Short mmCIF file of C-alpha atoms in Angstrom, two decimals:
data_model
loop_
_atom_site.label_atom_id
_atom_site.label_comp_id
_atom_site.label_asym_id
_atom_site.label_seq_id
_atom_site.Cartn_x
_atom_site.Cartn_y
_atom_site.Cartn_z
CA MET A 1 9.74 40.96 26.05
CA PRO A 2 11.21 37.56 26.87
CA PRO A 3 13.41 36.08 24.13
CA HIS A 4 11.68 33.81 21.63
CA HIS A 5 12.77 30.20 21.87
CA ARG A 6 12.28 27.85 18.95
CA THR A 7 10.45 24.70 19.96
CA ARG A 8 12.75 21.71 19.66
CA MET A 9 11.12 18.85 17.77
CA ALA A 10 11.70 15.22 18.63
CA PRO A 11 13.96 13.47 16.07
CA GLU A 12 11.14 11.28 14.74
CA ALA A 13 8.84 14.28 14.36
CA ARG A 14 11.57 16.19 12.52
CA ARG A 15 12.21 13.21 10.25
CA ASN A 16 8.51 12.96 9.43
CA LEU A 17 8.36 16.71 8.74
CA ILE A 18 11.15 16.34 6.19
CA LEU A 19 9.36 13.40 4.59
CA ASP A 20 6.06 15.34 4.54
CA VAL A 21 7.72 18.24 2.74
CA THR A 22 9.31 15.84 0.26
CA ALA A 23 5.92 14.23 -0.39
CA GLN A 24 4.38 17.64 -1.08
CA LEU A 25 7.14 18.50 -3.55
CA VAL A 26 6.87 15.19 -5.40
CA THR A 27 3.09 15.42 -5.61
CA SER A 28 2.94 19.05 -6.73
CA GLU A 29 6.07 19.39 -8.87
CA GLY A 30 7.51 15.93 -9.46
CA VAL A 31 10.59 14.07 -8.26
CA SER A 32 12.91 16.44 -10.14
CA ALA A 33 11.88 19.25 -7.77
CA VAL A 34 13.41 17.43 -4.80
CA SER A 35 16.86 18.52 -3.69
CA MET A 36 18.30 18.45 -0.20
CA GLU A 37 18.59 22.25 -0.22
CA ARG A 38 14.99 22.74 -1.40
CA VAL A 39 13.61 20.29 1.15
CA GLY A 40 15.54 22.00 3.95
CA ARG A 41 14.26 25.41 2.88
CA GLU A 42 10.64 24.25 2.70
CA ALA A 43 10.93 22.44 6.04
CA LYS A 44 12.66 25.49 7.58
CA VAL A 45 15.71 23.49 8.58
CA SER A 46 19.30 23.53 7.32
CA LYS A 47 20.44 21.39 4.43
CA ALA A 48 22.97 19.86 6.83
CA LEU A 49 20.15 18.69 9.08
CA VAL A 50 18.39 17.02 6.13
CA TYR A 51 21.65 15.18 5.38
CA ASN A 52 21.85 14.22 9.04
CA TYR A 53 18.63 12.22 8.64
CA PHE A 54 19.11 11.06 5.05
CA PRO A 55 22.61 10.51 3.59
CA SER A 56 21.50 11.27 0.04
CA ARG A 57 18.56 12.35 -2.10
CA ASN A 58 17.94 8.72 -3.07
CA HIS A 59 17.86 7.69 0.59
CA LEU A 60 15.32 10.43 1.24
CA LEU A 61 13.03 9.32 -1.60
CA GLN A 62 13.41 5.66 -0.65
CA ALA A 63 12.48 6.44 2.95
CA LEU A 64 9.38 8.30 1.77
CA LEU A 65 8.24 5.38 -0.37
CA MET A 66 8.89 2.93 2.46
CA ARG A 67 6.91 5.06 4.90
CA GLU A 68 3.90 5.26 2.59
CA ASN A 69 4.03 1.54 1.84
CA ARG A 70 4.21 0.56 5.50
CA ALA A 71 1.41 2.95 6.45
CA TYR A 72 -0.81 1.30 3.85
CA GLN A 73 0.06 -2.19 5.11
CA VAL A 74 -0.91 -1.19 8.65
CA GLN A 75 -4.15 0.35 7.37
CA GLN A 76 -5.01 -2.77 5.37
CA ILE A 77 -4.34 -5.14 8.28
CA LYS A 78 -6.47 -3.01 10.61
CA ALA A 79 -9.28 -3.04 8.05
CA ALA A 80 -9.03 -6.82 7.61
CA GLU A 81 -9.09 -7.41 11.37
CA THR A 82 -12.43 -5.62 11.68
CA ALA A 83 -14.08 -8.11 9.30
CA THR A 84 -16.01 -11.00 10.78
CA ASP A 85 -16.37 -12.90 7.49
CA LEU A 86 -14.54 -13.23 4.20
CA GLU A 87 -16.95 -11.08 2.17
CA THR A 88 -16.58 -8.16 4.56
CA MET A 89 -12.82 -8.59 4.55
CA VAL A 90 -12.69 -8.46 0.74
CA ARG A 91 -14.75 -5.28 0.71
CA VAL A 92 -12.89 -3.42 3.47
CA THR A 93 -9.42 -4.32 2.18
CA THR A 94 -10.44 -3.39 -1.36
CA ARG A 95 -11.65 -0.03 -0.08
CA ALA A 96 -8.45 0.51 1.92
CA TYR A 97 -6.40 -0.03 -1.23
CA LEU A 98 -8.55 2.23 -3.39
CA ASP A 99 -8.51 4.96 -0.72
CA GLN A 100 -4.72 4.83 -0.73
CA ILE A 101 -4.62 5.18 -4.51
CA SER A 102 -7.13 8.03 -4.37
CA ALA A 103 -5.11 9.91 -1.76
CA LYS A 104 -1.54 9.02 -2.72
CA GLY A 105 -1.70 7.70 -6.29
CA VAL A 106 0.28 10.55 -7.85
CA LEU A 107 2.94 10.40 -5.15
CA LEU A 108 3.37 6.62 -5.38
CA GLU A 109 3.37 6.59 -9.17
CA ARG A 110 6.07 9.26 -9.38
CA LEU A 111 8.26 7.58 -6.79
CA MET A 112 7.93 4.15 -8.39
CA ALA A 113 8.83 5.64 -11.78
CA GLU A 114 12.36 6.27 -10.45
CA PRO A 115 14.35 3.03 -11.10
CA ALA A 116 16.74 3.46 -8.18
CA ILE A 117 13.88 4.14 -5.77
CA ALA A 118 11.68 1.29 -7.02
CA LYS A 119 14.58 -1.19 -6.91
CA ALA A 120 15.28 -0.40 -3.26
CA MET A 121 11.63 -1.07 -2.47
CA SER A 122 11.43 -4.46 -4.18
CA GLU A 123 12.44 -6.61 -1.21
CA ILE A 124 10.33 -4.67 1.29
CA GLU A 125 7.33 -4.71 -1.04
CA LEU A 126 7.78 -8.45 -1.62
CA GLU A 127 7.89 -9.08 2.12
CA GLY A 128 4.75 -7.01 2.72
CA ARG A 129 2.94 -8.69 -0.16
CA GLN A 130 3.83 -12.13 1.21
CA GLN A 131 2.44 -11.19 4.63
CA THR A 132 -0.78 -10.05 2.96
CA ILE A 133 -1.01 -13.26 0.93
CA ASP A 134 -0.41 -15.44 4.01
CA TYR A 135 -3.12 -13.63 5.95
CA LEU A 136 -5.65 -13.83 3.11
CA LEU A 137 -4.80 -17.50 2.58
CA SER A 138 -5.73 -18.29 6.17
CA ARG A 139 -9.09 -16.55 5.73
CA VAL A 140 -9.85 -18.16 2.37
CA ASN A 141 -9.02 -21.63 3.68
CA ALA A 142 -11.12 -21.09 6.80
CA ASP A 143 -14.18 -19.88 4.88
CA HIS A 144 -13.95 -21.92 1.66
CA GLY A 145 -11.99 -25.05 2.47
CA LEU A 146 -9.87 -24.90 -0.69
CA SER A 147 -6.59 -26.74 -1.03
CA GLU A 148 -3.53 -24.62 -0.25
CA PRO A 149 -2.26 -24.44 -3.87
CA LEU A 150 -5.70 -23.49 -5.20
CA ALA A 151 -6.28 -20.96 -2.42
CA ARG A 152 -2.87 -19.38 -3.12
CA MET A 153 -3.69 -19.14 -6.82
CA MET A 154 -7.01 -17.48 -6.02
CA VAL A 155 -5.48 -14.97 -3.60
CA GLU A 156 -2.73 -13.89 -5.99
CA VAL A 157 -5.11 -13.54 -8.93
CA CYS A 158 -7.58 -11.59 -6.79
CA LEU A 159 -4.82 -9.22 -5.69
CA GLY A 160 -4.21 -8.63 -9.39
CA ILE A 161 -7.87 -7.67 -9.82
CA THR A 162 -7.55 -5.17 -6.97
CA GLY A 163 -4.36 -3.76 -8.50
CA ALA A 164 -6.08 -3.34 -11.86
CA GLY A 165 -8.91 -1.49 -10.14
CA GLY A 166 -6.42 0.83 -8.46
CA ALA A 167 -4.68 1.53 -11.76
CA TYR A 168 -8.01 2.36 -13.39
CA LEU A 169 -8.93 4.71 -10.54
CA ASP A 170 -5.57 6.46 -10.77
CA ARG A 171 -5.90 6.88 -14.53
CA THR A 172 -9.54 7.98 -14.73
CA GLY A 173 -10.59 9.30 -11.32
CA CYS A 174 -13.79 7.28 -11.63
CA ASN A 175 -16.47 6.86 -8.95
CA ILE A 176 -14.63 5.07 -6.15
CA ASP A 177 -17.80 3.61 -4.59
CA LEU A 178 -18.86 2.03 -7.86
CA LEU A 179 -15.36 0.72 -8.48
CA GLU A 180 -15.17 -0.74 -4.96
CA ASP A 181 -18.40 -2.66 -5.54
CA MET A 182 -17.25 -3.89 -8.95
CA VAL A 183 -13.85 -5.11 -7.78
CA SER A 184 -15.28 -6.74 -4.64
CA ASP A 185 -18.07 -8.45 -6.58
CA MET A 186 -15.59 -9.81 -9.13
CA ILE A 187 -13.38 -11.25 -6.39
CA LEU A 188 -16.26 -12.76 -4.43
CA ALA A 189 -17.84 -14.26 -7.54
CA SER A 190 -14.49 -15.81 -8.48
CA LEU A 191 -14.17 -17.31 -5.01
CA ARG A 192 -17.68 -18.79 -5.11
CA ILE A 193 -17.24 -20.31 -8.57
CA THR A 194 -13.84 -21.75 -7.66
CA GLN A 195 -15.23 -23.23 -4.45
CA GLU A 196 -18.13 -24.87 -6.31
CA ARG A 197 -15.85 -26.37 -8.95
CA HIS A 198 -13.39 -27.54 -6.31
CA HIS A 199 -16.14 -29.37 -4.43
CA LEU A 200 -17.46 -30.96 -7.62
CA TRP A 201 -13.96 -32.10 -8.50
CA ARG A 202 -13.47 -33.59 -5.04
CA GLN A 203 -16.80 -35.41 -5.23
CA GLY A 204 -15.86 -36.83 -8.64
CA SER A 205 -12.47 -37.95 -7.36
CA GLU A 206 -13.96 -39.64 -4.31
CA SER A 207 -16.57 -41.52 -6.37
CA THR A 208 -14.01 -43.04 -8.75
#
């Protein structure tokens, strides 16, 4: 028989394998189950190779959280770009967020509960949030004609509504379709009421 040769994985594929194994450990057993030796054993690689990709356990956990956060941002932008109007965009981005919580809520919650991991994510998360806000602002202004300060206020408050919905889903495991409709309807109703009041205020200002 010819000798068996182990297939050599590309560095990025190997890195993702290590992160996948780490994600499984965090989800099933908690962050305390993660050690460089355990991850190497589960990934069927040496501990030295794990250290080659990640200098420390904290770096490994930070990289996992960053990967999940960036994957969600890409998913949300793709969902938003498929929408032809603001209402559709609100619904598809709300669903993208709730789907992420449904699939990865335990993982994200456990990672964010680690102070050192969460602190390292703060700047990246802030940058991603600002990109989301800027994109949503452009859509709100295009569809509703609100002033920039008012549109920014609306967008940030509406993101809070979505976040509250995600927290409720993670805590209760409720019907995701019903929750999606509820969160989307609350956001859209808020936008309509704000637009109406803004126009009334402008009319009053112009008549005086």
